[in-house]
Amino acid sequence: MAIKILALNGPNLDRLGKREPSVYGSQTLADIERQLSELAARLGVELECRQSNHEGFLIDWIGAAQDDGFAGVLINPGAYTHTSWALHDCIKGAGIPVVEVHISNPAARESFRHQSCVAPACIGTVAGFGVQSYALALQALATRLKA
Ligand code: CA2
């Protein structure tokens, strides 16, 4: 059975490519998801991509991921990264590895972005490599799941 990975994007990431290209690049979320799906096929894993602006949807999806047959999760939680202990708790209880992804490097930005609520619950974080952060995170997670 193929390894299934769930790729989640949080609030405002549906607007990528439309604003702030100097920080987040000019690719849209659809571009990123297409490239990530192509990479997943090359890596021999199945990928499902979802986005929500609502914290509760992200929590529901992570909470159900293992029962839904996913072996791991990639998540860019957007600004919930810095506020959501609810996401932290659900990642802790997910039962499968979760990797945090960021396009920018939050540690090099405003001080309110320096804390990640989700990082302590994740197996790792990839940040600061532009949209390539997603590909690096997928490669790392797929390697971990195949090991
Ligand atoms: O660097 C990242 O990936 C972030 O998760 C992006 C979040 C930000 O709050 C985090 O600190 C770091 C924000 C995403 C908002 O993206 C927009 C893109 C275009 C237009 C408006 C927002």
JSON list of C-alpha atoms and ligand atoms in Angstrom, two decimals:
[
{"chain": "A", "resi": 1, "resn": "MET", "atom": "CA", "xyz": [0.00, 0.00, 0.00]},
{"chain": "A", "resi": 2, "resn": "ALA", "atom": "CA", "xyz": [1.31, 3.45, -0.91]},
{"chain": "A", "resi": 3, "resn": "ILE", "atom": "CA", "xyz": [2.40, 5.83, 1.85]},
{"chain": "A", "resi": 4, "resn": "LYS", "atom": "CA", "xyz": [-0.16, 8.65, 2.06]},
{"chain": "A", "resi": 5, "resn": "ILE", "atom": "CA", "xyz": [0.87, 12.16, 3.15]},
{"chain": "A", "resi": 6, "resn": "LEU", "atom": "CA", "xyz": [-1.46, 15.05, 3.94]},
{"chain": "A", "resi": 7, "resn": "ALA", "atom": "CA", "xyz": [-0.23, 18.57, 3.05]},
{"chain": "A", "resi": 8, "resn": "LEU", "atom": "CA", "xyz": [-2.06, 21.35, 4.90]},
{"chain": "A", "resi": 9, "resn": "ASN", "atom": "CA", "xyz": [-1.93, 25.10, 4.44]},
{"chain": "A", "resi": 10, "resn": "GLY", "atom": "CA", "xyz": [-3.47, 27.50, 6.93]},
{"chain": "A", "resi": 11, "resn": "PRO", "atom": "CA", "xyz": [-4.91, 31.01, 6.85]},
{"chain": "A", "resi": 12, "resn": "ASN", "atom": "CA", "xyz": [-4.24, 33.39, 3.97]},
{"chain": "A", "resi": 13, "resn": "LEU", "atom": "CA", "xyz": [-2.00, 30.96, 2.11]},
{"chain": "A", "resi": 14, "resn": "ASP", "atom": "CA", "xyz": [-4.78, 30.69, -0.49]},
{"chain": "A", "resi": 15, "resn": "ARG", "atom": "CA", "xyz": [-3.73, 34.24, -1.45]},
{"chain": "A", "resi": 16, "resn": "LEU", "atom": "CA", "xyz": [-0.11, 33.38, -2.25]},
{"chain": "A", "resi": 17, "resn": "GLY", "atom": "CA", "xyz": [1.15, 34.97, -5.45]},
{"chain": "A", "resi": 18, "resn": "LYS", "atom": "CA", "xyz": [-1.43, 37.74, -5.22]},
{"chain": "A", "resi": 19, "resn": "ARG", "atom": "CA", "xyz": [0.16, 39.93, -2.50]},
{"chain": "A", "resi": 20, "resn": "GLU", "atom": "CA", "xyz": [3.54, 40.35, -0.82]},
{"chain": "A", "resi": 21, "resn": "PRO", "atom": "CA", "xyz": [5.61, 38.64, -3.57]},
{"chain": "A", "resi": 22, "resn": "SER", "atom": "CA", "xyz": [8.78, 40.09, -2.02]},
{"chain": "A", "resi": 23, "resn": "VAL", "atom": "CA", "xyz": [8.21, 37.96, 1.10]},
{"chain": "A", "resi": 24, "resn": "TYR", "atom": "CA", "xyz": [6.35, 34.91, -0.21]},
{"chain": "A", "resi": 25, "resn": "GLY", "atom": "CA", "xyz": [7.24, 34.77, -3.94]},
{"chain": "A", "resi": 26, "resn": "SER", "atom": "CA", "xyz": [5.01, 34.93, -6.97]},
{"chain": "A", "resi": 27, "resn": "GLN", "atom": "CA", "xyz": [3.77, 31.35, -7.17]},
{"chain": "A", "resi": 28, "resn": "THR", "atom": "CA", "xyz": [0.17, 30.61, -6.27]},
{"chain": "A", "resi": 29, "resn": "LEU", "atom": "CA", "xyz": [-0.87, 27.86, -3.86]},
{"chain": "A", "resi": 30, "resn": "ALA", "atom": "CA", "xyz": [-2.15, 25.89, -6.88]},
{"chain": "A", "resi": 31, "resn": "ASP", "atom": "CA", "xyz": [1.35, 26.11, -8.45]},
{"chain": "A", "resi": 32, "resn": "ILE", "atom": "CA", "xyz": [2.96, 24.88, -5.22]},
{"chain": "A", "resi": 33, "resn": "GLU", "atom": "CA", "xyz": [0.48, 22.03, -4.81]},
{"chain": "A", "resi": 34, "resn": "ARG", "atom": "CA", "xyz": [1.01, 20.90, -8.41]},
{"chain": "A", "resi": 35, "resn": "GLN", "atom": "CA", "xyz": [4.81, 20.87, -8.00]},
{"chain": "A", "resi": 36, "resn": "LEU", "atom": "CA", "xyz": [4.51, 19.05, -4.68]},
{"chain": "A", "resi": 37, "resn": "SER", "atom": "CA", "xyz": [2.22, 16.42, -6.23]},
{"chain": "A", "resi": 38, "resn": "GLU", "atom": "CA", "xyz": [4.75, 15.87, -9.04]},
{"chain": "A", "resi": 39, "resn": "LEU", "atom": "CA", "xyz": [7.51, 15.44, -6.46]},
{"chain": "A", "resi": 40, "resn": "ALA", "atom": "CA", "xyz": [5.34, 13.04, -4.44]},
{"chain": "A", "resi": 41, "resn": "ALA", "atom": "CA", "xyz": [4.83, 10.89, -7.56]},
{"chain": "A", "resi": 42, "resn": "ARG", "atom": "CA", "xyz": [8.61, 10.81, -8.13]},
{"chain": "A", "resi": 43, "resn": "LEU", "atom": "CA", "xyz": [9.14, 9.82, -4.49]},
{"chain": "A", "resi": 44, "resn": "GLY", "atom": "CA", "xyz": [6.51, 7.09, -4.77]},
{"chain": "A", "resi": 45, "resn": "VAL", "atom": "CA", "xyz": [4.16, 8.50, -2.13]},
{"chain": "A", "resi": 46, "resn": "GLU", "atom": "CA", "xyz": [0.54, 9.66, -2.38]},
{"chain": "A", "resi": 47, "resn": "LEU", "atom": "CA", "xyz": [-0.18, 13.29, -1.54]},
{"chain": "A", "resi": 48, "resn": "GLU", "atom": "CA", "xyz": [-3.42, 15.04, -0.67]},
{"chain": "A", "resi": 49, "resn": "CYS", "atom": "CA", "xyz": [-3.40, 18.85, -0.37]},
{"chain": "A", "resi": 50, "resn": "ARG", "atom": "CA", "xyz": [-5.91, 20.94, 1.60]},
{"chain": "A", "resi": 51, "resn": "GLN", "atom": "CA", "xyz": [-6.10, 24.59, 2.69]},
{"chain": "A", "resi": 52, "resn": "SER", "atom": "CA", "xyz": [-8.31, 26.32, 5.24]},
{"chain": "A", "resi": 53, "resn": "ASN", "atom": "CA", "xyz": [-8.56, 29.73, 6.82]},
{"chain": "A", "resi": 54, "resn": "HIS", "atom": "CA", "xyz": [-10.24, 28.12, 9.83]},
{"chain": "A", "resi": 55, "resn": "GLU", "atom": "CA", "xyz": [-8.31, 26.74, 12.79]},
{"chain": "A", "resi": 56, "resn": "GLY", "atom": "CA", "xyz": [-10.99, 24.14, 13.56]},
{"chain": "A", "resi": 57, "resn": "PHE", "atom": "CA", "xyz": [-10.79, 22.57, 10.09]},
{"chain": "A", "resi": 58, "resn": "LEU", "atom": "CA", "xyz": [-7.03, 22.20, 10.41]},
{"chain": "A", "resi": 59, "resn": "ILE", "atom": "CA", "xyz": [-7.49, 20.60, 13.83]},
{"chain": "A", "resi": 60, "resn": "ASP", "atom": "CA", "xyz": [-10.21, 18.25, 12.58]},
{"chain": "A", "resi": 61, "resn": "TRP", "atom": "CA", "xyz": [-8.09, 17.16, 9.60]},
{"chain": "A", "resi": 62, "resn": "ILE", "atom": "CA", "xyz": [-4.99, 16.50, 11.71]},
{"chain": "A", "resi": 63, "resn": "GLY", "atom": "CA", "xyz": [-7.02, 14.69, 14.36]},
{"chain": "A", "resi": 64, "resn": "ALA", "atom": "CA", "xyz": [-8.59, 12.38, 11.75]},
{"chain": "A", "resi": 65, "resn": "ALA", "atom": "CA", "xyz": [-5.46, 11.93, 9.60]},
{"chain": "A", "resi": 66, "resn": "GLN", "atom": "CA", "xyz": [-4.26, 8.63, 11.05]},
{"chain": "A", "resi": 67, "resn": "ASP", "atom": "CA", "xyz": [-7.74, 7.06, 10.89]},
{"chain": "A", "resi": 68, "resn": "ASP", "atom": "CA", "xyz": [-8.04, 8.36, 7.32]},
{"chain": "A", "resi": 69, "resn": "GLY", "atom": "CA", "xyz": [-4.95, 6.34, 6.34]},
{"chain": "A", "resi": 70, "resn": "PHE", "atom": "CA", "xyz": [-2.33, 9.09, 6.29]},
{"chain": "A", "resi": 71, "resn": "ALA", "atom": "CA", "xyz": [1.16, 8.16, 7.49]},
{"chain": "A", "resi": 72, "resn": "GLY", "atom": "CA", "xyz": [2.35, 11.73, 7.97]},
{"chain": "A", "resi": 73, "resn": "VAL", "atom": "CA", "xyz": [1.39, 15.41, 7.68]},
{"chain": "A", "resi": 74, "resn": "LEU", "atom": "CA", "xyz": [3.10, 18.53, 6.33]},
{"chain": "A", "resi": 75, "resn": "ILE", "atom": "CA", "xyz": [1.67, 21.77, 7.63]},
{"chain": "A", "resi": 76, "resn": "ASN", "atom": "CA", "xyz": [2.24, 25.45, 7.03]},
{"chain": "A", "resi": 77, "resn": "PRO", "atom": "CA", "xyz": [-0.04, 26.79, 9.78]},
{"chain": "A", "resi": 78, "resn": "GLY", "atom": "CA", "xyz": [0.32, 30.43, 8.63]},
{"chain": "A", "resi": 79, "resn": "ALA", "atom": "CA", "xyz": [-0.13, 32.87, 11.51]},
{"chain": "A", "resi": 80, "resn": "TYR", "atom": "CA", "xyz": [-1.70, 30.12, 13.67]},
{"chain": "A", "resi": 81, "resn": "THR", "atom": "CA", "xyz": [1.92, 29.03, 14.08]},
{"chain": "A", "resi": 82, "resn": "HIS", "atom": "CA", "xyz": [2.35, 31.83, 16.59]},
{"chain": "A", "resi": 83, "resn": "THR", "atom": "CA", "xyz": [-0.98, 31.63, 18.41]},
{"chain": "A", "resi": 84, "resn": "SER", "atom": "CA", "xyz": [-2.50, 28.16, 18.36]},
{"chain": "A", "resi": 85, "resn": "TRP", "atom": "CA", "xyz": [-1.87, 25.92, 21.33]},
{"chain": "A", "resi": 86, "resn": "ALA", "atom": "CA", "xyz": [-4.92, 24.02, 20.08]},
{"chain": "A", "resi": 87, "resn": "LEU", "atom": "CA", "xyz": [-2.93, 23.06, 16.96]},
{"chain": "A", "resi": 88, "resn": "HIS", "atom": "CA", "xyz": [0.00, 22.13, 19.20]},
{"chain": "A", "resi": 89, "resn": "ASP", "atom": "CA", "xyz": [-2.20, 19.79, 21.23]},
{"chain": "A", "resi": 90, "resn": "CYS", "atom": "CA", "xyz": [-3.78, 18.10, 18.22]},
{"chain": "A", "resi": 91, "resn": "ILE", "atom": "CA", "xyz": [-0.38, 17.58, 16.53]},
{"chain": "A", "resi": 92, "resn": "LYS", "atom": "CA", "xyz": [0.89, 16.02, 19.79]},
{"chain": "A", "resi": 93, "resn": "GLY", "atom": "CA", "xyz": [-2.03, 13.62, 19.75]},
{"chain": "A", "resi": 94, "resn": "ALA", "atom": "CA", "xyz": [-1.98, 12.90, 16.01]},
{"chain": "A", "resi": 95, "resn": "GLY", "atom": "CA", "xyz": [-0.15, 9.58, 16.35]},
{"chain": "A", "resi": 96, "resn": "ILE", "atom": "CA", "xyz": [1.77, 10.21, 13.12]},
{"chain": "A", "resi": 97, "resn": "PRO", "atom": "CA", "xyz": [4.74, 12.48, 12.33]},
{"chain": "A", "resi": 98, "resn": "VAL", "atom": "CA", "xyz": [4.01, 16.10, 11.46]},
{"chain": "A", "resi": 99, "resn": "VAL", "atom": "CA", "xyz": [6.49, 18.51, 9.80]},
{"chain": "A", "resi": 100, "resn": "GLU", "atom": "CA", "xyz": [6.16, 22.30, 10.10]},
{"chain": "A", "resi": 101, "resn": "VAL", "atom": "CA", "xyz": [6.85, 24.27, 6.90]},
{"chain": "A", "resi": 102, "resn": "HIS", "atom": "CA", "xyz": [7.37, 27.99, 6.29]},
{"chain": "A", "resi": 103, "resn": "ILE", "atom": "CA", "xyz": [8.12, 29.87, 3.11]},
{"chain": "A", "resi": 104, "resn": "SER", "atom": "CA", "xyz": [9.83, 32.73, 4.95]},
{"chain": "A", "resi": 105, "resn": "ASN", "atom": "CA", "xyz": [12.15, 32.46, 7.95]},
{"chain": "A", "resi": 106, "resn": "PRO", "atom": "CA", "xyz": [9.95, 33.60, 10.86]},
{"chain": "A", "resi": 107, "resn": "ALA", "atom": "CA", "xyz": [13.01, 33.78, 13.17]},
{"chain": "A", "resi": 108, "resn": "ALA", "atom": "CA", "xyz": [14.42, 36.58, 11.01]},
{"chain": "A", "resi": 109, "resn": "ARG", "atom": "CA", "xyz": [11.20, 38.60, 10.99]},
{"chain": "A", "resi": 110, "resn": "GLU", "atom": "CA", "xyz": [9.06, 40.52, 13.53]},
{"chain": "A", "resi": 111, "resn": "SER", "atom": "CA", "xyz": [9.37, 39.35, 17.14]},
{"chain": "A", "resi": 112, "resn": "PHE", "atom": "CA", "xyz": [5.76, 38.07, 17.25]},
{"chain": "A", "resi": 113, "resn": "ARG", "atom": "CA", "xyz": [6.79, 35.46, 14.65]},
{"chain": "A", "resi": 114, "resn": "HIS", "atom": "CA", "xyz": [9.71, 34.16, 16.74]},
{"chain": "A", "resi": 115, "resn": "GLN", "atom": "CA", "xyz": [7.60, 31.79, 18.80]},
{"chain": "A", "resi": 116, "resn": "SER", "atom": "CA", "xyz": [6.12, 28.70, 17.18]},
{"chain": "A", "resi": 117, "resn": "CYS", "atom": "CA", "xyz": [3.42, 26.93, 19.19]},
{"chain": "A", "resi": 118, "resn": "VAL", "atom": "CA", "xyz": [3.53, 23.95, 16.83]},
{"chain": "A", "resi": 119, "resn": "ALA", "atom": "CA", "xyz": [7.31, 23.36, 16.60]},
{"chain": "A", "resi": 120, "resn": "PRO", "atom": "CA", "xyz": [7.62, 21.46, 19.91]},
{"chain": "A", "resi": 121, "resn": "ALA", "atom": "CA", "xyz": [4.95, 19.01, 18.72]},
{"chain": "A", "resi": 122, "resn": "CYS", "atom": "CA", "xyz": [6.47, 18.42, 15.26]},
{"chain": "A", "resi": 123, "resn": "ILE", "atom": "CA", "xyz": [9.33, 16.10, 14.27]},
{"chain": "A", "resi": 124, "resn": "GLY", "atom": "CA", "xyz": [11.00, 19.00, 12.46]},
{"chain": "A", "resi": 125, "resn": "THR", "atom": "CA", "xyz": [10.67, 22.37, 10.79]},
{"chain": "A", "resi": 126, "resn": "VAL", "atom": "CA", "xyz": [11.74, 23.58, 7.34]},
{"chain": "A", "resi": 127, "resn": "ALA", "atom": "CA", "xyz": [11.68, 27.37, 6.97]},
{"chain": "A", "resi": 128, "resn": "GLY", "atom": "CA", "xyz": [13.22, 30.14, 4.95]},
{"chain": "A", "resi": 129, "resn": "PHE", "atom": "CA", "xyz": [13.79, 28.48, 1.59]},
{"chain": "A", "resi": 130, "resn": "GLY", "atom": "CA", "xyz": [10.89, 30.09, -0.22]},
{"chain": "A", "resi": 131, "resn": "VAL", "atom": "CA", "xyz": [8.41, 27.67, -1.76]},
{"chain": "A", "resi": 132, "resn": "GLN", "atom": "CA", "xyz": [11.23, 25.11, -1.90]},
{"chain": "A", "resi": 133, "resn": "SER", "atom": "CA", "xyz": [10.65, 24.63, 1.85]},
{"chain": "A", "resi": 134, "resn": "TYR", "atom": "CA", "xyz": [7.64, 22.47, 0.95]},
{"chain": "A", "resi": 135, "resn": "ALA", "atom": "CA", "xyz": [9.69, 20.20, -1.32]},
{"chain": "A", "resi": 136, "resn": "LEU", "atom": "CA", "xyz": [12.48, 19.84, 1.26]},
{"chain": "A", "resi": 137, "resn": "ALA", "atom": "CA", "xyz": [9.93, 18.97, 3.93]},
{"chain": "A", "resi": 138, "resn": "LEU", "atom": "CA", "xyz": [8.20, 16.40, 1.71]},
{"chain": "A", "resi": 139, "resn": "GLN", "atom": "CA", "xyz": [11.51, 14.74, 0.89]},
{"chain": "A", "resi": 140, "resn": "ALA", "atom": "CA", "xyz": [12.47, 14.59, 4.56]},
{"chain": "A", "resi": 141, "resn": "LEU", "atom": "CA", "xyz": [9.09, 13.22, 5.66]},
{"chain": "A", "resi": 142, "resn": "ALA", "atom": "CA", "xyz": [8.93, 10.63, 2.85]},
{"chain": "A", "resi": 143, "resn": "THR", "atom": "CA", "xyz": [12.46, 9.45, 3.74]},
{"chain": "A", "resi": 144, "resn": "ARG", "atom": "CA", "xyz": [11.48, 9.14, 7.41]},
{"chain": "A", "resi": 145, "resn": "LEU", "atom": "CA", "xyz": [8.29, 7.22, 6.58]},
{"chain": "A", "resi": 146, "resn": "LYS", "atom": "CA", "xyz": [10.09, 4.80, 4.25]},
{"chain": "A", "resi": 147, "resn": "ALA", "atom": "CA", "xyz": [12.86, 4.06, 6.79]},
{"chain": "B", "resi": 1, "resn": "CA2", "atom": "O1", "xyz": [6.52, 31.97, 5.97]},
{"chain": "B", "resi": 1, "resn": "CA2", "atom": "C1", "xyz": [5.46, 31.34, 6.10]},
{"chain": "B", "resi": 1, "resn": "CA2", "atom": "O2", "xyz": [5.19, 30.37, 5.42]},
{"chain": "B", "resi": 1, "resn": "CA2", "atom": "C2", "xyz": [4.40, 31.82, 7.11]},
{"chain": "B", "resi": 1, "resn": "CA2", "atom": "O3", "xyz": [3.80, 30.66, 7.67]},
{"chain": "B", "resi": 1, "resn": "CA2", "atom": "C3", "xyz": [3.40, 32.64, 6.35]},
{"chain": "B", "resi": 1, "resn": "CA2", "atom": "C4", "xyz": [2.32, 33.25, 7.25]},
{"chain": "B", "resi": 1, "resn": "CA2", "atom": "C5", "xyz": [2.97, 34.02, 8.40]},
{"chain": "B", "resi": 1, "resn": "CA2", "atom": "O4", "xyz": [1.97, 34.50, 9.28]},
{"chain": "B", "resi": 1, "resn": "CA2", "atom": "C6", "xyz": [3.96, 33.17, 9.17]},
{"chain": "B", "resi": 1, "resn": "CA2", "atom": "O5", "xyz": [4.56, 33.97, 10.16]},
{"chain": "B", "resi": 1, "resn": "CA2", "atom": "C7", "xyz": [5.03, 32.61, 8.25]},
{"chain": "B", "resi": 1, "resn": "CA2", "atom": "C8", "xyz": [1.42, 34.25, 6.49]},
{"chain": "B", "resi": 1, "resn": "CA2", "atom": "C9", "xyz": [0.90, 33.79, 5.19]},
{"chain": "B", "resi": 1, "resn": "CA2", "atom": "C10", "xyz": [0.13, 34.92, 4.56]},
{"chain": "B", "resi": 1, "resn": "CA2", "atom": "O6", "xyz": [0.38, 34.86, 3.18]},
{"chain": "B", "resi": 1, "resn": "CA2", "atom": "C11", "xyz": [-0.15, 35.82, 2.38]},
{"chain": "B", "resi": 1, "resn": "CA2", "atom": "C12", "xyz": [0.18, 35.72, 1.07]},
{"chain": "B", "resi": 1, "resn": "CA2", "atom": "C13", "xyz": [-0.31, 36.64, 0.18]},
{"chain": "B", "resi": 1, "resn": "CA2", "atom": "C14", "xyz": [-1.15, 37.67, 0.62]},
{"chain": "B", "resi": 1, "resn": "CA2", "atom": "C15", "xyz": [-1.48, 37.75, 1.96]},
{"chain": "B", "resi": 1, "resn": "CA2", "atom": "C16", "xyz": [-0.96, 36.81, 2.85]}
]
